[in-house]
PDB file of C-alpha atoms in Angstrom:
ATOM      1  CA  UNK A 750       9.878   1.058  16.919  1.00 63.00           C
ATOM      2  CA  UNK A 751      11.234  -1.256  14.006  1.00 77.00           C
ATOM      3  CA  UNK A 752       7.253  -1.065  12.671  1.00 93.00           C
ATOM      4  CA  UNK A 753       6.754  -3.648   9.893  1.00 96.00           C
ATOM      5  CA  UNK A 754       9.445  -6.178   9.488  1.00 96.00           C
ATOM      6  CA  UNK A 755       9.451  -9.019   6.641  1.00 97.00           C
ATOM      7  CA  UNK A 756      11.310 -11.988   6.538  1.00 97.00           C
ATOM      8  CA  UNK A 757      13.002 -13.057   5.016  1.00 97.00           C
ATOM      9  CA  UNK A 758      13.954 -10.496   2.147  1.00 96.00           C
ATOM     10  CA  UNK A 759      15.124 -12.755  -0.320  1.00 96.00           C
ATOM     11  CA  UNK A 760      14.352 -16.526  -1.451  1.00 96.00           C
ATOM     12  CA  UNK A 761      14.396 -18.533  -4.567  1.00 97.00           C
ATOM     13  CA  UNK A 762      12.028 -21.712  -4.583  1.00 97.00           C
ATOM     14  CA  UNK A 763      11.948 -24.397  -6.850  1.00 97.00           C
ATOM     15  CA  UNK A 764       7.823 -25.471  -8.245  1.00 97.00           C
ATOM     16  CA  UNK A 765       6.243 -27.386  -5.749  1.00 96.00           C
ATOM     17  CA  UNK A 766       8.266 -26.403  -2.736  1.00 97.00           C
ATOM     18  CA  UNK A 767       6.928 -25.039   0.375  1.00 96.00           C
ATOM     19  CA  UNK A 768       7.487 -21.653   2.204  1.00 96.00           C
ATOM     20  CA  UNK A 769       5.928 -19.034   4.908  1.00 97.00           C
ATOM     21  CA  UNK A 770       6.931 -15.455   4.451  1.00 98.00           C
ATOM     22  CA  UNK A 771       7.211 -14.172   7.889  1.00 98.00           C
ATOM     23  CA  UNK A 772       5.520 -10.716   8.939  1.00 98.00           C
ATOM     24  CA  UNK A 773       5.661  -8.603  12.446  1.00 97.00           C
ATOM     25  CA  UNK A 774       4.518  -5.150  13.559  1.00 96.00           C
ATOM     26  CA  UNK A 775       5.224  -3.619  16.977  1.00 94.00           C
ATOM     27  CA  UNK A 776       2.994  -1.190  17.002  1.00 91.00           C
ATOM     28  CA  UNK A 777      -0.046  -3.434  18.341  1.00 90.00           C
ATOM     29  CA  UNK A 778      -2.137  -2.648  15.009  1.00 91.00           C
ATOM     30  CA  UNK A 779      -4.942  -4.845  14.767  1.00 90.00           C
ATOM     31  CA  UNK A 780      -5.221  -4.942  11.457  1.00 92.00           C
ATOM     32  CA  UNK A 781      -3.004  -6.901   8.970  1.00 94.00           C
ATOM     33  CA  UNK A 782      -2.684  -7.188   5.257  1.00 94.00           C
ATOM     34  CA  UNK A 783      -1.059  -8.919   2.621  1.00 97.00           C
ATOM     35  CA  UNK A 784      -0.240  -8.058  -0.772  1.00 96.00           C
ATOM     36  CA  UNK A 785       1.697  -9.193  -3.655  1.00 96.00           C
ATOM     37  CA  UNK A 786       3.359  -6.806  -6.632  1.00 95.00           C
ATOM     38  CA  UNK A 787       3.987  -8.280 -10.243  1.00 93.00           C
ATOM     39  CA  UNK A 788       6.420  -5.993 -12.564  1.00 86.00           C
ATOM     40  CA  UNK A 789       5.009  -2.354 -13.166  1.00 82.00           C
ATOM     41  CA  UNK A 790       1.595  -3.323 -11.444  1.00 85.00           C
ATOM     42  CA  UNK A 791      -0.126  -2.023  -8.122  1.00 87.00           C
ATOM     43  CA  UNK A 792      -0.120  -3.770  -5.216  1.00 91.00           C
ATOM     44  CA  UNK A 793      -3.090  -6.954  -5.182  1.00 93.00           C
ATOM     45  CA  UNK A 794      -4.784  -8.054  -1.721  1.00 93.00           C
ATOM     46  CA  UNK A 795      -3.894 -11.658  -1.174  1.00 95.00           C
ATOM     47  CA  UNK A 796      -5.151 -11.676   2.467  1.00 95.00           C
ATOM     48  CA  UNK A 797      -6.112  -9.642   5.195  1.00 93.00           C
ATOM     49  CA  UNK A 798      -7.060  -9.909   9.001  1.00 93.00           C
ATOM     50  CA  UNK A 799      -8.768  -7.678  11.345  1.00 90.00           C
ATOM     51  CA  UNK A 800      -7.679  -9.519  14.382  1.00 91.00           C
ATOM     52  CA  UNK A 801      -5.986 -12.337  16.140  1.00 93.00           C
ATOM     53  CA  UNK A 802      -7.971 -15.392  15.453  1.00 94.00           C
ATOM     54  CA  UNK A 803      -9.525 -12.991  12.394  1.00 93.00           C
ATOM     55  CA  UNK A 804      -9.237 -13.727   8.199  1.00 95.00           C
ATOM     56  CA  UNK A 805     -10.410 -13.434   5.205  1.00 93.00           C
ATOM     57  CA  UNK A 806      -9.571 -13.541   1.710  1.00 93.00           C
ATOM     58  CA  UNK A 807      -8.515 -10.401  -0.395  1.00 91.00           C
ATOM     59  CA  UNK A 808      -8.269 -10.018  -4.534  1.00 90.00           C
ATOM     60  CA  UNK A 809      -6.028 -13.296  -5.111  1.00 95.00           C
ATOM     61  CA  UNK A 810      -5.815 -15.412  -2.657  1.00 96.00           C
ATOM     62  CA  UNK A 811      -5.668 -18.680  -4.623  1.00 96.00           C
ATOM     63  CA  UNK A 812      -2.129 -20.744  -3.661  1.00 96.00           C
ATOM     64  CA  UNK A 813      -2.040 -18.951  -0.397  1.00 97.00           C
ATOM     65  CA  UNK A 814      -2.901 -19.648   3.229  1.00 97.00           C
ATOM     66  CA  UNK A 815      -2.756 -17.523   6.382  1.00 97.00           C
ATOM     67  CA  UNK A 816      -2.984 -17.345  10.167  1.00 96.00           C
ATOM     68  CA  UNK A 817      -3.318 -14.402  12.702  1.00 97.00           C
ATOM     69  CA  UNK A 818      -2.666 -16.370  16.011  1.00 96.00           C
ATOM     70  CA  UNK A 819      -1.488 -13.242  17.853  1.00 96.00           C
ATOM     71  CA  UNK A 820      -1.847  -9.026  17.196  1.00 94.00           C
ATOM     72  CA  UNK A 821       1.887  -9.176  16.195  1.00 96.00           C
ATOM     73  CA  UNK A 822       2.216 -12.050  13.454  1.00 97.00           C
ATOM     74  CA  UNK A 823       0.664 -12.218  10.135  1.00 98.00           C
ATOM     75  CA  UNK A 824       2.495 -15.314   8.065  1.00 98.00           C
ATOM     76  CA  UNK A 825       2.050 -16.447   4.769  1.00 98.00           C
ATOM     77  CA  UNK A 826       2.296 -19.452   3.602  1.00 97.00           C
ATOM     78  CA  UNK A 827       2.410 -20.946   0.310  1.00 96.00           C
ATOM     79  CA  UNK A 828       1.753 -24.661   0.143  1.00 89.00           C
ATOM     80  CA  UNK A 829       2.613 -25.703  -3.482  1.00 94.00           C
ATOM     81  CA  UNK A 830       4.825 -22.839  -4.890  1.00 96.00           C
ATOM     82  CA  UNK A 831       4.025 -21.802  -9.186  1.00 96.00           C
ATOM     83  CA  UNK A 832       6.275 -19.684 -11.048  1.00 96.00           C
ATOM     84  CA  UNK A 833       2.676 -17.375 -11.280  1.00 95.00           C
ATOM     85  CA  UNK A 834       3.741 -16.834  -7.877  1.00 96.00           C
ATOM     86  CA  UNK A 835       7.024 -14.595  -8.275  1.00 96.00           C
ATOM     87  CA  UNK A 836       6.714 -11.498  -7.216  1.00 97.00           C
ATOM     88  CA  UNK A 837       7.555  -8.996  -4.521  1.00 97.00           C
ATOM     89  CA  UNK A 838       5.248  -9.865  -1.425  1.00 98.00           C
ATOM     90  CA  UNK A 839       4.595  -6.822   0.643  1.00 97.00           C
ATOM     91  CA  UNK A 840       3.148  -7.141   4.360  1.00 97.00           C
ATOM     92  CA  UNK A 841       0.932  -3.955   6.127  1.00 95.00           C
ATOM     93  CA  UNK A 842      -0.396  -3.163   9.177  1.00 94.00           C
ATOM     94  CA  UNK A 843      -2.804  -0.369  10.312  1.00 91.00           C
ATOM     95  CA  UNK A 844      -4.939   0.334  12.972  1.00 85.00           C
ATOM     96  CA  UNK A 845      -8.327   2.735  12.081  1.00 76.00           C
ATOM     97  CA  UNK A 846      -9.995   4.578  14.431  1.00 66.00           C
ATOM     98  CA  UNK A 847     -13.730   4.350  15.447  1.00 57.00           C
ATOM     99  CA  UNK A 848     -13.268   8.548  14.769  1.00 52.00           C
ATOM    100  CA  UNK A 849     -11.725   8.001  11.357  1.00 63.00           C
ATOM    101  CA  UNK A 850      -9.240   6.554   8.641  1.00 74.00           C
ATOM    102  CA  UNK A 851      -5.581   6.034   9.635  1.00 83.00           C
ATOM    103  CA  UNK A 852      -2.313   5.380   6.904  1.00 88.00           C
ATOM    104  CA  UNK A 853      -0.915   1.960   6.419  1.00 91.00           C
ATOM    105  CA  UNK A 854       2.252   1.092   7.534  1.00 93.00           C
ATOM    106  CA  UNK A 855       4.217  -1.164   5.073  1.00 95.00           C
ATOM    107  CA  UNK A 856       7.169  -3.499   5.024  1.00 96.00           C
ATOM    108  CA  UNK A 857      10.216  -3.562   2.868  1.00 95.00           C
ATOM    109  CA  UNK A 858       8.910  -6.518   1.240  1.00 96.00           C
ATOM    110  CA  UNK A 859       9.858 -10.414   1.015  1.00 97.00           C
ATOM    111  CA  UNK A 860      10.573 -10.659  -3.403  1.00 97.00           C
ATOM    112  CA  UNK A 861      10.209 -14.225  -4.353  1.00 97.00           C
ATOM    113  CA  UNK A 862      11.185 -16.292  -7.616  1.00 96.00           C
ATOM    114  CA  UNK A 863       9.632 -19.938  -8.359  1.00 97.00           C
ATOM    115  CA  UNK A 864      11.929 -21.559 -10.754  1.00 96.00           C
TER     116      UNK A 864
ATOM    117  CA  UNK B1240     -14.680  -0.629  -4.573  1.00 58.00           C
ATOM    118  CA  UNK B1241     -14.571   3.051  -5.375  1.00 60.00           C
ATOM    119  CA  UNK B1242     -11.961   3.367  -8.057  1.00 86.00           C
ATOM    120  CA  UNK B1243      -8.875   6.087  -9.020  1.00 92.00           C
ATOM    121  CA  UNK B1244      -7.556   7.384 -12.297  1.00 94.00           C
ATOM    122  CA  UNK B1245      -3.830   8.674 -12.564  1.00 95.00           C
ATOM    123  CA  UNK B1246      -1.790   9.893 -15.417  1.00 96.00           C
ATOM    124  CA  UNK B1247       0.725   7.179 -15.997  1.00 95.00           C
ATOM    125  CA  UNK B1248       4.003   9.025 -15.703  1.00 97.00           C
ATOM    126  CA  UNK B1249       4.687  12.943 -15.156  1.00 97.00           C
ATOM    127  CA  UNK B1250       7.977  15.179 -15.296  1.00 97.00           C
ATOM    128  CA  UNK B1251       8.961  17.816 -12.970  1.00 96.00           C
ATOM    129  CA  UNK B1252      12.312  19.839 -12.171  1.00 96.00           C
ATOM    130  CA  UNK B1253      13.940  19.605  -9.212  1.00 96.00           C
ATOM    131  CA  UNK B1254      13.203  22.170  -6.378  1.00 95.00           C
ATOM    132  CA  UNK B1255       9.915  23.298  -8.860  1.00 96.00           C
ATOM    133  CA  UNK B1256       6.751  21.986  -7.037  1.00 95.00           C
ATOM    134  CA  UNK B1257       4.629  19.290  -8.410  1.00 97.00           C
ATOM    135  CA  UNK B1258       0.618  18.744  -8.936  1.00 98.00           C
ATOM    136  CA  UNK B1259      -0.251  15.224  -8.906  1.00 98.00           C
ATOM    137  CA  UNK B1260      -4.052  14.876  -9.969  1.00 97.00           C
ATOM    138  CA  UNK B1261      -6.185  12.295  -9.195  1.00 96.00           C
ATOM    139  CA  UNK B1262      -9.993  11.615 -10.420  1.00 95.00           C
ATOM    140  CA  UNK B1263     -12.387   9.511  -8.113  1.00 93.00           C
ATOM    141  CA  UNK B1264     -15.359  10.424  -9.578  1.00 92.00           C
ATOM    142  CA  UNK B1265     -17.343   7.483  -7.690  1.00 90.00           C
ATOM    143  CA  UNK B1266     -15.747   8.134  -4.213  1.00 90.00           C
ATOM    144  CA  UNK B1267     -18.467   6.970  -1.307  1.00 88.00           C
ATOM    145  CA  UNK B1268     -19.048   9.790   1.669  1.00 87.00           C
ATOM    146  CA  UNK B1269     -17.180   7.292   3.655  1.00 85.00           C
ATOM    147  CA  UNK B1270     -13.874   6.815   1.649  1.00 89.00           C
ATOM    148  CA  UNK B1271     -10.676   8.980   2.539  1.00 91.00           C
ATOM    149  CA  UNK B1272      -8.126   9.808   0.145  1.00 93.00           C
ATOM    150  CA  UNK B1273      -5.007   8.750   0.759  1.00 94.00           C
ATOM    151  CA  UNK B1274      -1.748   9.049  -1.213  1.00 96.00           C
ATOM    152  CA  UNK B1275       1.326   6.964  -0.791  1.00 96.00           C
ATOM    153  CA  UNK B1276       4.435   6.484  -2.948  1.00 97.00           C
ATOM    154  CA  UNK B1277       6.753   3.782  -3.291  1.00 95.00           C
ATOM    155  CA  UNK B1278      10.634   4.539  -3.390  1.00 94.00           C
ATOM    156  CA  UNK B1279      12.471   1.950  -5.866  1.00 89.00           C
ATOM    157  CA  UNK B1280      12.979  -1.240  -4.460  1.00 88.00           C
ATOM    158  CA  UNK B1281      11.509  -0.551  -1.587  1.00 92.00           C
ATOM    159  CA  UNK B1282       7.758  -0.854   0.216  1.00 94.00           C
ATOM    160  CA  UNK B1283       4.822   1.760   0.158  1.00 94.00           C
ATOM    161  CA  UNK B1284       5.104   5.023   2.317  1.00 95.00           C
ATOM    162  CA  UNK B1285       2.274   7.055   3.498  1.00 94.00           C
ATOM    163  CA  UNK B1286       2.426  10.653   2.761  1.00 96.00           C
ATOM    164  CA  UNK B1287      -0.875  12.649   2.962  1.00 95.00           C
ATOM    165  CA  UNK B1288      -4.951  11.636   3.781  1.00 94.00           C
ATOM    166  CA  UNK B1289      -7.684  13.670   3.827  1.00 93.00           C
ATOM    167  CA  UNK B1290     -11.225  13.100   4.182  1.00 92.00           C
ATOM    168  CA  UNK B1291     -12.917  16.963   2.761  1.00 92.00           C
ATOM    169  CA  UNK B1292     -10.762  19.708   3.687  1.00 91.00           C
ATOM    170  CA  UNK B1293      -7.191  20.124   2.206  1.00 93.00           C
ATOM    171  CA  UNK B1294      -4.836  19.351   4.264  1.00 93.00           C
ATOM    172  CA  UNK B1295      -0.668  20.001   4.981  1.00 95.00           C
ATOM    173  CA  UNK B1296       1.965  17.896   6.525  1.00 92.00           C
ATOM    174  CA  UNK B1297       5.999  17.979   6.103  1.00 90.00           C
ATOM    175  CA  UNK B1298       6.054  16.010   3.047  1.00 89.00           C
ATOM    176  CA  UNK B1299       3.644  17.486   0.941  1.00 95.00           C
ATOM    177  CA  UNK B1300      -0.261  19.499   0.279  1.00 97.00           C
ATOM    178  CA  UNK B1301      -3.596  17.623  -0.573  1.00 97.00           C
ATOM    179  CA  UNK B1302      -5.970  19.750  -2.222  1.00 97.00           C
ATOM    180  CA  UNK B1303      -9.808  17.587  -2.306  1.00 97.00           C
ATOM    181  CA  UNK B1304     -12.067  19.152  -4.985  1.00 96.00           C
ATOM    182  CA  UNK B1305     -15.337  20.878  -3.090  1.00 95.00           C
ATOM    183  CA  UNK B1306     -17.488  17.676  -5.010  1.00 95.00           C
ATOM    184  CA  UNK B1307     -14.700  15.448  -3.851  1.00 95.00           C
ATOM    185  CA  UNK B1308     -14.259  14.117  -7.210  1.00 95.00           C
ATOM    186  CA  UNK B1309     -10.699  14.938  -7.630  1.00 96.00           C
ATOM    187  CA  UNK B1310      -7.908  15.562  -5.549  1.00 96.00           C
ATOM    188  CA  UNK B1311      -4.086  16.930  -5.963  1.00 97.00           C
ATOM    189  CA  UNK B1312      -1.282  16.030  -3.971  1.00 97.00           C
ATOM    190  CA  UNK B1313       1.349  18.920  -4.225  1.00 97.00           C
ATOM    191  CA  UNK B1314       4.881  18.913  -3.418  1.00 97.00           C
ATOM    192  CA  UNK B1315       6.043  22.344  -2.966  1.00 94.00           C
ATOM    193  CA  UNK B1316      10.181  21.620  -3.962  1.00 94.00           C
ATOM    194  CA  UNK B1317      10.750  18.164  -5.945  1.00 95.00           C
ATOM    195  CA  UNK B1318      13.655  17.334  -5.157  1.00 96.00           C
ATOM    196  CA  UNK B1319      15.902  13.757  -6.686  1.00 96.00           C
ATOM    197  CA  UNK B1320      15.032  11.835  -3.456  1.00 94.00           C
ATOM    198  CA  UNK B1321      10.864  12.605  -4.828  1.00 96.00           C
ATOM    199  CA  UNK B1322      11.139  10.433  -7.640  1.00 97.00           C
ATOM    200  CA  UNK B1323       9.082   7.129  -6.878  1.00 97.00           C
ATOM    201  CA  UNK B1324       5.545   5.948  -7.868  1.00 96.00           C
ATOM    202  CA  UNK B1325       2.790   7.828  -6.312  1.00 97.00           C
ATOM    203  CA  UNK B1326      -0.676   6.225  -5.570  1.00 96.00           C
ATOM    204  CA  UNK B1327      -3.947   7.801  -5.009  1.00 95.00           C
ATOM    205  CA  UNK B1328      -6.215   5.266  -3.209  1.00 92.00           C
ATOM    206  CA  UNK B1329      -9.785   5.757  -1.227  1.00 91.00           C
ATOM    207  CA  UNK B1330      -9.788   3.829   1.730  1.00 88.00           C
ATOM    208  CA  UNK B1331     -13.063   3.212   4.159  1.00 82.00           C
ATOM    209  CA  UNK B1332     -13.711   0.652   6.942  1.00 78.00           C
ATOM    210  CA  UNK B1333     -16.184  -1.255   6.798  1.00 74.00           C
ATOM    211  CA  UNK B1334     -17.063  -4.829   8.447  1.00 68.00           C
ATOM    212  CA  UNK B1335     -14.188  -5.798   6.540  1.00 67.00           C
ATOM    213  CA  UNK B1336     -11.983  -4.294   7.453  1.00 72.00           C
ATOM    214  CA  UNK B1337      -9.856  -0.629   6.094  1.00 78.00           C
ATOM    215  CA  UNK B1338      -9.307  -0.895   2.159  1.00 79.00           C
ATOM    216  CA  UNK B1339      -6.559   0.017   0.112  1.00 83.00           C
ATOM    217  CA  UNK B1340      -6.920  -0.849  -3.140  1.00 81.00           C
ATOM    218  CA  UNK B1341      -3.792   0.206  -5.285  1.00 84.00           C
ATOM    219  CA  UNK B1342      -3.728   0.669  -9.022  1.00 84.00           C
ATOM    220  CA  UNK B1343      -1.085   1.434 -11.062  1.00 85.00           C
ATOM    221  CA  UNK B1344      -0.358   4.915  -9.793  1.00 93.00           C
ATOM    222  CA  UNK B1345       2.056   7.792 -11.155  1.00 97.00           C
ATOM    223  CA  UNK B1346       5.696   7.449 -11.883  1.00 96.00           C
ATOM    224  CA  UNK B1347       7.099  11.005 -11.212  1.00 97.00           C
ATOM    225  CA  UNK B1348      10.253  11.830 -12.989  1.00 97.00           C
ATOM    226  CA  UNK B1349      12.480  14.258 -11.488  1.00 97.00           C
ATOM    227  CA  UNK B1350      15.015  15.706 -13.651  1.00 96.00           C
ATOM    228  CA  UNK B1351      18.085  17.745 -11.983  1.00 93.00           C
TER     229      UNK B1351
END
């Protein structure tokens, strides 16, 4: 199993440029998460989906968009990037139980400067 | 959502076990308490949840207060490779979905 895999890990984007930060799990989790680190801070919920077809906004979504067209894929897109919007973007997957709480699985993360 | 309080930073000698304490003093009857840590540079990674009873896998020891208002994660031998940022965070499903709301967490330190 390769689990949660970001794409890509690196990119540098100039203000106003465009960009979808890929995300896939193989481990047919339904649900999907986004979340974005700033230097020295916790993790913030930019987006999160329960489901193919399934969204919904988290903490921050503001500047974002998503989709959830199959169990799989989870991307992100960013229309109109800001410099506000460097930061390490981490992608997670889990899939709870009607008996109880199950751990996250997380990717190695997609860091992103806006210059 | 149900918040957690962590000492910023904490020390600890290698192969000497560790007590990492965490205070949720309005966890839910619903919320689990999970820990993960993040390694430098790199993403979270699950290492212990529990909902009441303490509970043991190969990484590491959660010990959940009897009021469930605190809980410890324990390593039993630090060793170098331990050093990352530990987070305590109560999770529960809901309509919405499972939470994980991260704060800032614990940087462990572990000196050779």
């Amino acid at each position: 199993n390769a689990g949660v895999t970001q794409t890509p890990k690196f990119r540098i984007l100039k203000i106003g440029q465009s960009m979808t930060l890929q995300c896939a799990q193989d481990m047919n989790h339904n649900y999907m998460y986004w979340y974005r680190q700033d230097p020295g801070m916790g993790l913030k919920l930019i987006y999160y989906s329960v489901g193919a077809g399934i969204t919904d906004k988290g903490e921050v979504p503001n500047g974002y968009n998503v989709s959830r067209s199959t169990t799989e894929d989870f991307p992100l897109r960013l229309e109109l990037a800001a410099p506000s919007q460097t930061s390490v973007y981490f992608c997670a997957s889990s899939s709870p139980r009607v008996t109880g709480n199950t751990e996250a699985f997380f990717g190695q993360g997609t860091r992103l400067t806006v210059v | 959502d149900a918040k957690t309080t962590q000492p910023n930073s904490m020390e600890s000698n290698e192969e000497e076990p560790v007590h990492l304490p965490c205070n949720h003093s309005t966890i839910s009857g619903t919320d689990y308490i999970h820990w993960y840590r993040q390694l430098p540079s790199q993403g979270p990674e699950y290492v212990i949840h529990g909902l009441t009873s303490n509970v043991n896998n190969r990484m590491a020891s959660l010990a959940i207060a009897e009021d469930r208002k605190s809980s410890t994660l324990i390593l039993h031998r630090a060793t170098l490779r331990d050093a990352a940022v530990y987070y305590c965070i109560l999770s529960r499903i809901d309509n919405y979905g499972q939470n994980f709301v991260f704060g800032p967490g614990t940087r462990l330190s572990v000196l050779p």
